[in-house]
Amino acid sequence: MRSIRLAIAPLALLIMTSLRLYVAEAAAAGCPADQVRNFVERGIVLQPRQLLASAAARQCDHPDGPTMVGYGGARGGGKSHWCIAQAVCDDMQRYPGLKFLSLRKVGKSGKEQVEDLRREVLHSTPHEFRNSAIILPNGSKMILGHFQHERDIDKYLGLQYDGAIIEEATQLVERKFKDIRTCVRSSKVGWRPRIYGSTNPGGVGHGWFKRLFIDPMRRDRETETRFIQATVYDNRFVNVENRASLEALTGWQRRAWLLGDWDIAAGQYFSTWSHAHHVVSSVDFRNDWPVWNGFDYGFIHNTYVPLLTSDGDGNLYVLDEHCRNKTLIPAHAQAMLAMLERNGIERHRVTKVVAGSDCFSAKPDGSSIAKQYLASGWPLTPADTDRINGAAEILRLMGDPINGVPNKLFIHERCTRLIECLPDLVHDEDRPEDVLKIDADEDGKGGDDPYDGFRYGAMARRGRPGSPRAGGSRPVVAVRA
């Protein structure tokens, strides 16, 4: 008996030491004490990146806090575990009667996956599981829904939920995600409705998820969203075999599923894009470098105008951009002047504005978009609109910096629409050498208009129609934090 007590004492000490370390780790992540207590009492052991996500979930309580928290970025990061733990073992415990909707894309094995996850996470949490719902003693419940096809989402619309979990969020198009957001509202006193989303790069929703979650995180300008990046290396419970299988991947799958690289996706056209190499925080250009604009016209779609310059070593720089839809020509013309002014460039330095062929199509009365811009002080020149060669030229300028081929393209970080657009473009399945055409939504978000305007400008540099005279000396690119 005495030997048993002696054996138990070191074990108890080890448990207490581990508990103190866990509590300290949670506090350092920003988790409040009552949240940590909720996890400890229910046997929930979250890892550092998951604790950061839970701290972000508690920020949703504040009037100026986020309403959406994203977690993941690669396979094996513990996404599903975190979503269930946060909602059931923290949120639903402290607000009786809370109703969550949990959606995941599933196939035939979906029910078995849910059962395994429930046993893994909720083994020490009193609950009932009936009619595809997790029900707590305090009346809170989580309805476990699914979607195999996008139309399956419609059956949840018109209902009200205090919160929602969307797993594999990039498997939804943006319209369906917006539909779900309309269902997340609450009358619970003190509770702010929220959405927790988990996913990997890739899928039909890659573009909108990246725009909503990833880009604000990169720019340190998160307001309504928070995103916590996690990979298999952040999950100490992943077995060696699973990690090895991810490490054995190649190409876009390795970058997306192992490294959680949001600048890569299945079918991506510009697969050598690297945010770290192609995006710069400043460009010091010389007075003898030419300056010109690309131009892609739109009214319902965006009008996109990049401001470009180049040096004598073959490097191309995008200094700034103008992008707006549902705007009349005089306002665009004024915005183009304002773009020059904020870059300290005089109007006479712009050698050309190269535009798509639609700008030169004459209407029955003889007018055209080009003539209207000429009247506003901006003469347009026909661009080289060869799509295949245009895409090839951009690929050449991008190089492959990750694999040691230097890039000759540098885009200023203020050009957010172009930076968002280029890595999201995919191959046209009917014409693999071309980029698939993508329309912007009714608000002007998304679409390939920035690509088209930039493509015209990039081709103008090669001595094609509308080409500015090359010149200058060696570039000085100053990249600052």
Tab-separated table of C-alpha atoms in Angstrom:
chain	number	residue	atom	x	y	z
A	1	MET	CA	0.000	0.000	0.000
A	2	ARG	CA	2.825	2.368	0.910
A	3	SER	CA	4.546	1.606	-2.423
A	4	ILE	CA	1.338	2.505	-4.292
A	5	ARG	CA	1.147	5.863	-2.479
A	6	LEU	CA	4.802	6.546	-3.321
A	7	ALA	CA	4.083	5.820	-6.966
A	8	ILE	CA	1.034	8.078	-7.039
A	9	ALA	CA	2.819	11.068	-5.485
A	10	PRO	CA	5.184	11.727	-8.446
A	11	LEU	CA	2.284	11.234	-10.857
A	12	ALA	CA	0.163	13.806	-9.016
A	13	LEU	CA	3.101	16.196	-8.996
A	14	LEU	CA	3.555	15.724	-12.741
A	15	ILE	CA	-0.141	16.391	-13.352
A	16	MET	CA	-0.098	19.543	-11.210
A	17	THR	CA	3.043	20.807	-12.940
A	18	SER	CA	1.540	20.162	-16.363
A	19	LEU	CA	-1.661	21.913	-15.304
A	20	ARG	CA	0.244	25.000	-14.137
A	21	LEU	CA	2.117	25.139	-17.431
A	22	TYR	CA	-1.127	24.769	-19.390
A	23	VAL	CA	-2.832	27.551	-17.441
A	24	ALA	CA	0.199	29.814	-17.921
A	25	GLU	CA	0.259	29.035	-21.648
A	26	ALA	CA	-3.454	29.843	-21.966
A	27	ALA	CA	-3.048	33.113	-20.089
A	28	ALA	CA	-0.140	34.087	-22.332
A	29	ALA	CA	-2.369	33.456	-25.376
A	30	GLY	CA	-4.954	35.873	-23.984
A	31	CYS	CA	-7.530	33.377	-22.694
A	32	PRO	CA	-9.470	34.724	-19.673
A	33	ALA	CA	-9.468	32.703	-16.451
A	34	ASP	CA	-13.073	31.487	-16.704
A	35	GLN	CA	-12.442	30.196	-20.225
A	36	VAL	CA	-9.416	28.228	-19.051
A	37	ARG	CA	-11.464	26.847	-16.167
A	38	ASN	CA	-14.173	25.701	-18.592
A	39	PHE	CA	-11.581	23.794	-20.597
A	40	VAL	CA	-9.798	22.267	-17.601
A	41	GLU	CA	-13.024	21.077	-15.966
A	42	ARG	CA	-13.986	19.280	-19.162
A	43	GLY	CA	-10.605	17.745	-19.864
A	44	ILE	CA	-9.921	19.936	-22.905
A	45	VAL	CA	-6.217	20.345	-23.639
A	46	LEU	CA	-5.708	22.882	-26.389
A	47	GLN	CA	-2.380	23.557	-28.037
A	48	PRO	CA	-0.790	27.015	-28.400
A	49	ARG	CA	-2.327	27.917	-31.767
A	50	GLN	CA	-5.725	26.627	-30.655
A	51	LEU	CA	-5.484	28.733	-27.490
A	52	LEU	CA	-4.857	31.808	-29.638
A	53	ALA	CA	-8.012	30.983	-31.590
A	54	SER	CA	-9.987	30.609	-28.359
A	55	ALA	CA	-8.696	33.961	-27.148
A	56	ALA	CA	-9.918	35.450	-30.441
A	57	ALA	CA	-13.306	33.772	-29.868
A	58	ARG	CA	-13.624	35.595	-26.548
A	59	GLN	CA	-12.806	38.876	-28.313
A	60	CYS	CA	-16.096	38.361	-30.139
A	61	ASP	CA	-17.833	39.253	-26.854
A	62	HIS	CA	-16.705	42.877	-27.122
A	63	PRO	CA	-18.743	45.458	-29.091
A	64	ASP	CA	-15.691	46.372	-31.159
A	65	GLY	CA	-14.450	42.790	-31.462
A	66	PRO	CA	-14.602	40.400	-34.415
A	67	THR	CA	-17.676	38.459	-35.489
A	68	MET	CA	-15.784	35.759	-37.387
A	69	VAL	CA	-12.787	33.655	-36.347
A	70	GLY	CA	-10.927	31.474	-38.831
A	71	TYR	CA	-8.566	28.679	-37.832
A	72	GLY	CA	-6.396	26.359	-39.892
A	73	GLY	CA	-4.446	26.820	-43.084
A	74	ALA	CA	-3.084	23.283	-43.487
A	75	ARG	CA	-4.070	19.700	-42.811
A	76	GLY	CA	-3.465	18.197	-39.402
A	77	GLY	CA	-3.629	21.454	-37.437
A	78	GLY	CA	-6.472	20.349	-35.140
A	79	LYS	CA	-9.221	22.431	-36.781
A	80	SER	CA	-12.269	20.278	-36.039
A	81	HIS	CA	-11.114	19.616	-32.480
A	82	TRP	CA	-10.829	23.332	-31.772
A	83	CYS	CA	-14.197	24.260	-33.271
A	84	ILE	CA	-16.148	21.758	-31.179
A	85	ALA	CA	-14.138	22.437	-28.003
A	86	GLN	CA	-14.597	26.195	-28.210
A	87	ALA	CA	-18.304	26.162	-28.989
A	88	VAL	CA	-19.457	23.299	-26.731
A	89	CYS	CA	-17.022	23.486	-23.828
A	90	ASP	CA	-16.832	27.263	-23.492
A	91	ASP	CA	-19.519	29.251	-25.339
A	92	MET	CA	-22.444	26.916	-24.774
A	93	GLN	CA	-21.491	26.347	-21.127
A	94	ARG	CA	-21.643	30.015	-20.156
A	95	TYR	CA	-24.819	30.951	-22.081
A	96	PRO	CA	-27.771	28.622	-21.334
A	97	GLY	CA	-30.073	28.054	-24.256
A	98	LEU	CA	-27.485	28.940	-26.898
A	99	LYS	CA	-28.082	27.391	-30.329
A	100	PHE	CA	-25.139	26.688	-32.643
A	101	LEU	CA	-25.206	25.315	-36.170
A	102	SER	CA	-22.205	23.218	-37.182
A	103	LEU	CA	-21.854	22.596	-40.912
A	104	ARG	CA	-19.333	20.350	-42.580
A	105	LYS	CA	-19.030	18.894	-46.051
A	106	VAL	CA	-19.393	15.142	-45.750
A	107	GLY	CA	-19.786	12.003	-47.786
A	108	LYS	CA	-20.911	8.564	-46.741
A	109	SER	CA	-18.520	8.464	-43.785
A	110	GLY	CA	-19.723	11.786	-42.372
A	111	LYS	CA	-21.762	10.317	-39.518
A	112	GLU	CA	-18.848	8.139	-38.390
A	113	GLN	CA	-16.489	11.148	-38.464
A	114	VAL	CA	-18.859	13.154	-36.271
A	115	GLU	CA	-19.167	10.285	-33.791
A	116	ASP	CA	-15.382	9.927	-33.539
A	117	LEU	CA	-14.946	13.655	-33.006
A	118	ARG	CA	-17.657	13.803	-30.360
A	119	ARG	CA	-16.104	10.974	-28.363
A	120	GLU	CA	-12.636	12.497	-28.703
A	121	VAL	CA	-13.517	16.029	-27.582
A	122	LEU	CA	-16.577	15.631	-25.329
A	123	HIS	CA	-15.558	12.558	-23.352
A	124	SER	CA	-15.713	14.527	-20.045
A	125	THR	CA	-18.562	16.881	-20.950
A	126	PRO	CA	-22.070	15.818	-19.868
A	127	HIS	CA	-24.332	15.905	-22.897
A	128	GLU	CA	-26.928	14.031	-24.890
A	129	PHE	CA	-26.640	13.243	-28.562
A	130	ARG	CA	-29.937	12.772	-30.341
A	131	ASN	CA	-31.448	13.777	-33.675
A	132	SER	CA	-28.035	14.958	-34.894
A	133	ALA	CA	-27.722	17.441	-32.050
A	134	ILE	CA	-25.416	17.800	-29.033
A	135	ILE	CA	-27.590	18.919	-26.119
A	136	LEU	CA	-26.191	20.221	-22.822
A	137	PRO	CA	-27.959	20.098	-19.437
A	138	ASN	CA	-28.386	23.913	-19.505
A	139	GLY	CA	-30.439	23.754	-22.692
A	140	SER	CA	-27.713	24.854	-25.090
A	141	LYS	CA	-27.436	22.736	-28.189
A	142	MET	CA	-25.400	22.306	-31.333
A	143	ILE	CA	-27.165	21.112	-34.452
A	144	LEU	CA	-24.825	19.067	-36.630
A	145	GLY	CA	-25.651	19.788	-40.241
A	146	HIS	CA	-23.906	18.938	-43.454
A	147	PHE	CA	-23.688	19.828	-47.084
A	148	GLN	CA	-22.643	17.508	-49.856
A	149	HIS	CA	-23.956	19.861	-52.499
A	150	GLU	CA	-24.364	23.612	-52.215
A	151	ARG	CA	-28.133	23.339	-52.504
A	152	ASP	CA	-28.082	21.493	-49.161
A	153	ILE	CA	-27.311	24.830	-47.483
A	154	ASP	CA	-30.741	26.169	-48.394
A	155	LYS	CA	-32.564	24.054	-45.815
A	156	TYR	CA	-30.928	26.037	-43.006
A	157	LEU	CA	-31.847	29.445	-44.409
A	158	GLY	CA	-34.584	31.435	-42.708
A	159	LEU	CA	-33.751	29.856	-39.345
A	160	GLN	CA	-31.925	31.649	-36.521
A	161	TYR	CA	-28.735	30.530	-34.811
A	162	ASP	CA	-26.695	32.254	-32.105
A	163	GLY	CA	-23.502	31.025	-33.714
A	164	ALA	CA	-22.245	28.826	-36.513
A	165	ILE	CA	-19.277	26.625	-37.293
A	166	ILE	CA	-18.404	26.147	-40.960
A	167	GLU	CA	-15.819	23.453	-41.503
A	168	GLU	CA	-13.977	23.356	-44.827
A	169	ALA	CA	-15.335	26.826	-45.514
A	170	THR	CA	-13.525	27.084	-48.849
A	171	GLN	CA	-15.815	24.338	-50.189
A	172	LEU	CA	-18.582	26.969	-50.310
A	173	VAL	CA	-18.972	29.730	-52.864
A	174	GLU	CA	-19.181	33.200	-51.364
A	175	ARG	CA	-22.906	33.523	-52.022
A	176	LYS	CA	-23.700	30.501	-49.824
A	177	PHE	CA	-21.408	31.766	-47.071
A	178	LYS	CA	-23.255	35.084	-47.137
A	179	ASP	CA	-26.543	33.168	-46.923
A	180	ILE	CA	-25.375	31.436	-43.746
A	181	ARG	CA	-24.293	34.773	-42.252
A	182	THR	CA	-27.865	36.039	-42.513
A	183	CYS	CA	-28.975	33.201	-40.218
A	184	VAL	CA	-26.494	34.032	-37.456
A	185	ARG	CA	-28.270	36.509	-35.212
A	186	SER	CA	-29.264	36.473	-31.561
A	187	SER	CA	-31.434	38.071	-28.910
A	188	LYS	CA	-29.434	36.584	-26.017
A	189	VAL	CA	-28.412	39.335	-23.591
A	190	GLY	CA	-24.634	39.775	-23.505
A	191	TRP	CA	-23.983	37.375	-26.373
A	192	ARG	CA	-22.677	38.530	-29.761
A	193	PRO	CA	-23.417	36.223	-32.702
A	194	ARG	CA	-20.338	34.784	-34.376
A	195	ILE	CA	-19.021	32.342	-36.952
A	196	TYR	CA	-16.060	30.010	-36.526
A	197	GLY	CA	-14.587	28.842	-39.824
A	198	SER	CA	-11.928	26.220	-40.439
A	199	THR	CA	-10.394	25.231	-43.735
A	200	ASN	CA	-7.333	24.616	-45.897
A	201	PRO	CA	-6.218	26.563	-48.974
A	202	GLY	CA	-7.937	25.547	-52.196
A	203	GLY	CA	-11.526	24.897	-53.191
A	204	VAL	CA	-14.186	27.014	-54.875
A	205	GLY	CA	-14.222	29.446	-51.953
A	206	HIS	CA	-10.462	29.948	-51.750
A	207	GLY	CA	-10.656	33.479	-53.159
A	208	TRP	CA	-13.314	34.965	-50.888
A	209	PHE	CA	-11.900	33.260	-47.769
A	210	LYS	CA	-8.454	34.607	-48.521
A	211	ARG	CA	-9.851	38.089	-49.138
A	212	LEU	CA	-11.966	38.052	-45.965
A	213	PHE	CA	-9.562	36.395	-43.523
A	214	ILE	CA	-6.011	36.096	-44.850
A	215	ASP	CA	-5.408	39.475	-46.475
A	216	PRO	CA	-6.487	41.526	-43.411
A	217	MET	CA	-4.249	39.327	-41.227
A	218	ARG	CA	-1.272	39.914	-43.520
A	219	ARG	CA	-1.850	43.663	-43.478
A	220	ASP	CA	-2.436	43.684	-39.705
A	221	ARG	CA	-5.812	45.301	-40.315
A	222	GLU	CA	-8.226	42.756	-38.901
A	223	THR	CA	-11.541	44.234	-37.790
A	224	GLU	CA	-14.510	41.890	-38.212
A	225	THR	CA	-12.311	38.807	-38.637
A	226	ARG	CA	-9.432	37.066	-36.889
A	227	PHE	CA	-7.411	34.270	-38.470
A	228	ILE	CA	-5.053	31.878	-36.674
A	229	GLN	CA	-2.721	29.977	-38.996
A	230	ALA	CA	-1.870	26.402	-37.969
A	231	THR	CA	-0.113	23.487	-39.644
A	232	VAL	CA	0.633	19.882	-38.777
A	233	TYR	CA	3.742	21.114	-36.954
A	234	ASP	CA	1.486	22.937	-34.464
A	235	ASN	CA	-0.252	19.687	-33.495
A	236	ARG	CA	1.873	17.535	-31.197
A	237	PHE	CA	-0.784	14.796	-31.215
A	238	VAL	CA	-0.490	14.027	-34.921
A	239	ASN	CA	1.226	10.686	-35.409
A	240	VAL	CA	4.488	10.419	-37.295
A	241	GLU	CA	2.925	8.510	-40.189
A	242	ASN	CA	0.329	11.225	-40.917
A	243	ARG	CA	2.957	13.938	-40.810
A	244	ALA	CA	5.253	11.929	-43.081
A	245	SER	CA	2.473	11.484	-45.652
A	246	LEU	CA	1.997	15.263	-45.795
A	247	GLU	CA	5.741	15.835	-46.052
A	248	ALA	CA	5.872	13.452	-49.016
A	249	LEU	CA	3.491	15.627	-51.058
A	250	THR	CA	4.782	17.679	-53.977
A	251	GLY	CA	3.675	20.714	-55.974
A	252	TRP	CA	0.654	22.758	-54.973
A	253	GLN	CA	-0.579	20.045	-52.587
A	254	ARG	CA	2.603	20.302	-50.502
A	255	ARG	CA	2.397	24.085	-50.346
A	256	ALA	CA	-1.319	24.080	-49.531
A	257	TRP	CA	-1.787	21.024	-47.293
A	258	LEU	CA	1.576	20.848	-45.514
A	259	LEU	CA	2.667	24.492	-45.398
A	260	GLY	CA	-0.737	26.170	-45.456
A	261	ASP	CA	0.345	28.534	-48.239
A	262	TRP	CA	-2.630	30.701	-49.196
A	263	ASP	CA	-0.894	31.853	-52.371
A	264	ILE	CA	-1.342	28.421	-53.918
A	265	ALA	CA	-4.401	26.436	-54.939
A	266	ALA	CA	-5.417	23.548	-57.134
A	267	GLY	CA	-5.416	24.619	-60.768
A	268	GLN	CA	-3.638	27.872	-59.963
A	269	TYR	CA	-2.287	29.532	-63.080
A	270	PHE	CA	0.445	31.679	-61.575
A	271	SER	CA	1.828	28.924	-59.359
A	272	THR	CA	5.181	30.683	-58.873
A	273	TRP	CA	3.531	33.626	-57.124
A	274	SER	CA	5.153	34.420	-53.790
A	275	HIS	CA	3.757	37.204	-51.633
A	276	ALA	CA	7.096	37.468	-49.827
A	277	HIS	CA	9.014	38.075	-53.070
A	278	HIS	CA	6.591	39.876	-55.370
A	279	VAL	CA	5.049	42.349	-52.928
A	280	VAL	CA	7.199	45.268	-51.719
A	281	SER	CA	6.545	48.124	-49.319
A	282	SER	CA	8.308	50.796	-51.388
A	283	VAL	CA	9.867	51.388	-54.784
A	284	ASP	CA	12.488	54.088	-55.360
A	285	PHE	CA	12.285	54.832	-59.073
A	286	ARG	CA	14.415	57.223	-61.130
A	287	ASN	CA	13.289	60.174	-63.228
A	288	ASP	CA	14.432	58.553	-66.468
A	289	TRP	CA	12.258	55.465	-66.011
A	290	PRO	CA	9.138	55.455	-68.224
A	291	VAL	CA	5.716	55.594	-66.596
A	292	TRP	CA	2.527	54.269	-68.184
A	293	ASN	CA	-0.902	52.811	-67.383
A	294	GLY	CA	-2.732	49.658	-68.255
A	295	PHE	CA	-6.492	50.110	-68.599
A	296	ASP	CA	-9.413	47.674	-68.380
A	297	TYR	CA	-12.794	49.351	-68.762
A	298	GLY	CA	-15.969	48.446	-66.909
A	299	PHE	CA	-19.092	49.986	-65.482
A	300	ILE	CA	-20.956	47.146	-63.797
A	301	HIS	CA	-17.573	45.410	-63.667
A	302	ASN	CA	-14.594	47.322	-62.345
A	303	THR	CA	-12.528	49.790	-64.304
A	304	TYR	CA	-8.979	48.875	-63.347
A	305	VAL	CA	-5.970	51.119	-64.011
A	306	PRO	CA	-2.479	50.110	-62.792
A	307	LEU	CA	0.400	52.597	-62.701
A	308	LEU	CA	3.590	50.951	-64.027
A	309	THR	CA	7.245	51.721	-64.452
A	310	SER	CA	10.333	49.748	-65.507
A	311	ASP	CA	14.109	49.995	-65.360
A	312	GLY	CA	16.891	49.131	-67.769
A	313	ASP	CA	17.407	45.647	-66.311
A	314	GLY	CA	14.059	44.219	-67.311
A	315	ASN	CA	12.298	44.705	-63.983
A	316	LEU	CA	8.639	45.758	-63.975
A	317	TYR	CA	7.066	47.645	-61.051
A	318	VAL	CA	3.404	48.267	-60.286
A	319	LEU	CA	3.414	51.450	-58.227
A	320	ASP	CA	-0.296	51.978	-57.615
A	321	GLU	CA	-3.774	51.117	-58.852
A	322	HIS	CA	-7.218	52.596	-59.362
A	323	CYS	CA	-10.175	50.216	-59.185
A	324	ARG	CA	-13.853	51.158	-59.077
A	325	ASN	CA	-17.179	50.101	-60.597
A	326	LYS	CA	-20.496	51.899	-61.256
A	327	THR	CA	-18.601	55.147	-61.757
A	328	LEU	CA	-18.774	57.640	-64.635
A	329	ILE	CA	-15.782	58.466	-66.831
A	330	PRO	CA	-15.057	61.979	-65.470
A	331	ALA	CA	-14.726	60.556	-61.954
A	332	HIS	CA	-12.334	57.840	-63.190
A	333	ALA	CA	-10.276	60.472	-65.021
A	334	GLN	CA	-9.996	62.530	-61.841
A	335	ALA	CA	-9.023	59.441	-59.805
A	336	MET	CA	-6.248	58.658	-62.284
A	337	LEU	CA	-4.840	62.143	-61.782
A	338	ALA	CA	-5.076	61.700	-58.018
A	339	MET	CA	-3.122	58.444	-58.323
A	340	LEU	CA	-0.282	60.306	-60.034
A	341	GLU	CA	-0.323	63.081	-57.449
A	342	ARG	CA	-0.012	60.739	-54.467
A	343	ASN	CA	3.028	59.186	-56.131
A	344	GLY	CA	4.640	62.527	-56.949
A	345	ILE	CA	4.423	61.925	-60.718
A	346	GLU	CA	3.574	64.732	-63.120
A	347	ARG	CA	0.931	64.082	-65.761
A	348	HIS	CA	3.288	64.589	-68.721
A	349	ARG	CA	5.461	61.667	-67.581
A	350	VAL	CA	2.734	59.142	-68.473
A	351	THR	CA	3.807	57.943	-71.907
A	352	LYS	CA	0.809	55.732	-72.737
A	353	VAL	CA	-2.502	54.411	-71.414
A	354	VAL	CA	-3.005	51.030	-73.109
A	355	ALA	CA	-6.607	49.826	-73.144
A	356	GLY	CA	-8.613	46.817	-74.256
A	357	SER	CA	-10.279	46.699	-77.667
A	358	ASP	CA	-13.767	47.280	-76.230
A	359	CYS	CA	-12.796	50.890	-75.530
A	360	PHE	CA	-12.437	51.580	-79.266
A	361	SER	CA	-15.696	50.035	-80.483
A	362	ALA	CA	-17.792	52.780	-82.033
A	363	LYS	CA	-21.432	53.186	-81.067
A	364	PRO	CA	-24.097	54.025	-83.689
A	365	ASP	CA	-23.629	57.747	-82.981
A	366	GLY	CA	-19.877	57.453	-83.580
A	367	SER	CA	-18.882	57.810	-79.938
A	368	SER	CA	-16.696	55.355	-78.012
A	369	ILE	CA	-15.218	54.900	-74.565
A	370	ALA	CA	-11.849	56.030	-75.937
A	371	LYS	CA	-13.314	59.286	-77.265
A	372	GLN	CA	-14.962	60.008	-73.922
A	373	TYR	CA	-11.653	59.499	-72.100
A	374	LEU	CA	-9.912	61.714	-74.653
A	375	ALA	CA	-12.416	64.448	-73.829
A	376	SER	CA	-11.495	63.984	-70.155
A	377	GLY	CA	-7.795	64.449	-70.884
A	378	TRP	CA	-6.754	60.803	-71.115
A	379	PRO	CA	-6.013	59.537	-74.659
A	380	LEU	CA	-6.125	55.740	-74.837
A	381	THR	CA	-3.939	53.511	-77.038
A	382	PRO	CA	-4.954	49.992	-78.195
A	383	ALA	CA	-3.287	47.322	-76.079
A	384	ASP	CA	-1.856	44.019	-77.176
A	385	THR	CA	-4.757	41.813	-76.022
A	386	ASP	CA	-3.178	38.420	-76.826
A	387	ARG	CA	-4.300	36.421	-73.786
A	388	ILE	CA	-1.928	33.471	-74.171
A	389	ASN	CA	1.202	35.555	-74.699
A	390	GLY	CA	0.079	37.993	-72.021
A	391	ALA	CA	-0.181	35.233	-69.426
A	392	ALA	CA	3.189	33.842	-70.542
A	393	GLU	CA	4.811	37.262	-70.164
A	394	ILE	CA	3.529	37.610	-66.597
A	395	LEU	CA	4.806	34.121	-65.770
A	396	ARG	CA	8.217	35.101	-67.120
A	397	LEU	CA	8.278	38.267	-65.019
A	398	MET	CA	7.256	36.348	-61.905
A	399	GLY	CA	10.194	33.955	-62.215
A	400	ASP	CA	10.211	31.218	-59.588
A	401	PRO	CA	11.866	32.805	-56.544
A	402	ILE	CA	11.083	29.917	-54.193
A	403	ASN	CA	13.105	27.628	-56.478
A	404	GLY	CA	15.907	30.084	-57.155
A	405	VAL	CA	14.717	31.801	-60.357
A	406	PRO	CA	14.774	35.557	-59.593
A	407	ASN	CA	11.590	37.510	-60.168
A	408	LYS	CA	11.457	40.646	-62.280
A	409	LEU	CA	8.021	41.714	-61.075
A	410	PHE	CA	7.529	43.902	-58.001
A	411	ILE	CA	4.093	45.086	-56.858
A	412	HIS	CA	3.656	47.776	-54.228
A	413	GLU	CA	1.627	46.616	-51.250
A	414	ARG	CA	-0.943	49.383	-51.832
A	415	CYS	CA	-2.085	47.501	-54.975
A	416	THR	CA	-4.361	45.265	-52.923
A	417	ARG	CA	-6.761	44.338	-55.735
A	418	LEU	CA	-3.998	43.070	-58.019
A	419	ILE	CA	-2.270	41.254	-55.143
A	420	GLU	CA	-5.557	39.525	-54.270
A	421	CYS	CA	-6.346	38.692	-57.895
A	422	LEU	CA	-3.174	37.141	-59.339
A	423	PRO	CA	-2.742	34.115	-57.020
A	424	ASP	CA	-6.461	33.258	-57.285
A	425	LEU	CA	-6.526	32.860	-61.066
A	426	VAL	CA	-6.803	29.330	-62.454
A	427	HIS	CA	-6.368	27.576	-65.797
A	428	ASP	CA	-9.210	27.553	-68.298
A	429	GLU	CA	-9.989	23.829	-68.662
A	430	ASP	CA	-11.063	24.322	-72.294
A	431	ARG	CA	-7.910	26.284	-73.109
A	432	PRO	CA	-5.232	25.302	-70.569
A	433	GLU	CA	-2.702	27.915	-71.712
A	434	ASP	CA	-5.203	30.669	-70.901
A	435	VAL	CA	-6.508	32.083	-67.622
A	436	LEU	CA	-10.135	31.346	-66.787
A	437	LYS	CA	-12.381	34.413	-67.016
A	438	ILE	CA	-13.935	35.322	-63.654
A	439	ASP	CA	-16.562	38.020	-63.146
A	440	ALA	CA	-16.693	40.258	-60.094
A	441	ASP	CA	-19.791	40.141	-57.894
A	442	GLU	CA	-22.433	42.880	-57.771
A	443	ASP	CA	-20.298	44.816	-55.281
A	444	GLY	CA	-17.269	44.760	-57.568
A	445	LYS	CA	-15.382	42.213	-55.437
A	446	GLY	CA	-13.366	39.430	-56.978
A	447	GLY	CA	-13.137	39.009	-60.724
A	448	ASP	CA	-10.208	39.181	-63.132
A	449	ASP	CA	-10.410	42.869	-64.085
A	450	PRO	CA	-7.136	43.707	-62.262
A	451	TYR	CA	-5.416	40.913	-64.177
A	452	ASP	CA	-6.635	42.176	-67.551
A	453	GLY	CA	-5.571	45.757	-66.869
A	454	PHE	CA	-2.184	44.612	-65.620
A	455	ARG	CA	-1.743	42.217	-68.556
A	456	TYR	CA	-2.260	45.059	-71.031
A	457	GLY	CA	0.332	47.119	-69.181
A	458	ALA	CA	2.830	44.261	-68.954
A	459	MET	CA	2.580	43.574	-72.692
A	460	ALA	CA	3.046	47.276	-73.511
A	461	ARG	CA	6.495	47.119	-71.944
A	462	ARG	CA	7.700	44.528	-74.508
A	463	GLY	CA	7.669	46.871	-77.516
A	464	ARG	CA	4.174	45.802	-78.558
A	465	PRO	CA	1.484	48.308	-79.630
A	466	GLY	CA	1.418	51.188	-77.190
A	467	SER	CA	4.847	50.345	-75.773
A	468	PRO	CA	6.665	53.070	-73.819
A	469	ARG	CA	10.338	53.614	-74.500
A	470	ALA	CA	12.495	51.537	-72.161
A	471	GLY	CA	15.367	53.237	-70.405
A	472	GLY	CA	17.034	54.044	-67.157
A	473	SER	CA	19.527	52.538	-64.886
A	474	ARG	CA	19.684	49.949	-62.163
A	475	PRO	CA	16.685	49.837	-59.788
A	476	VAL	CA	16.748	50.613	-56.113
A	477	VAL	CA	13.990	48.682	-54.362
A	478	ALA	CA	13.717	49.545	-50.693
A	479	VAL	CA	11.687	47.040	-48.729
A	480	ARG	CA	10.802	48.246	-45.274
A	481	ALA	CA	8.886	46.597	-42.463
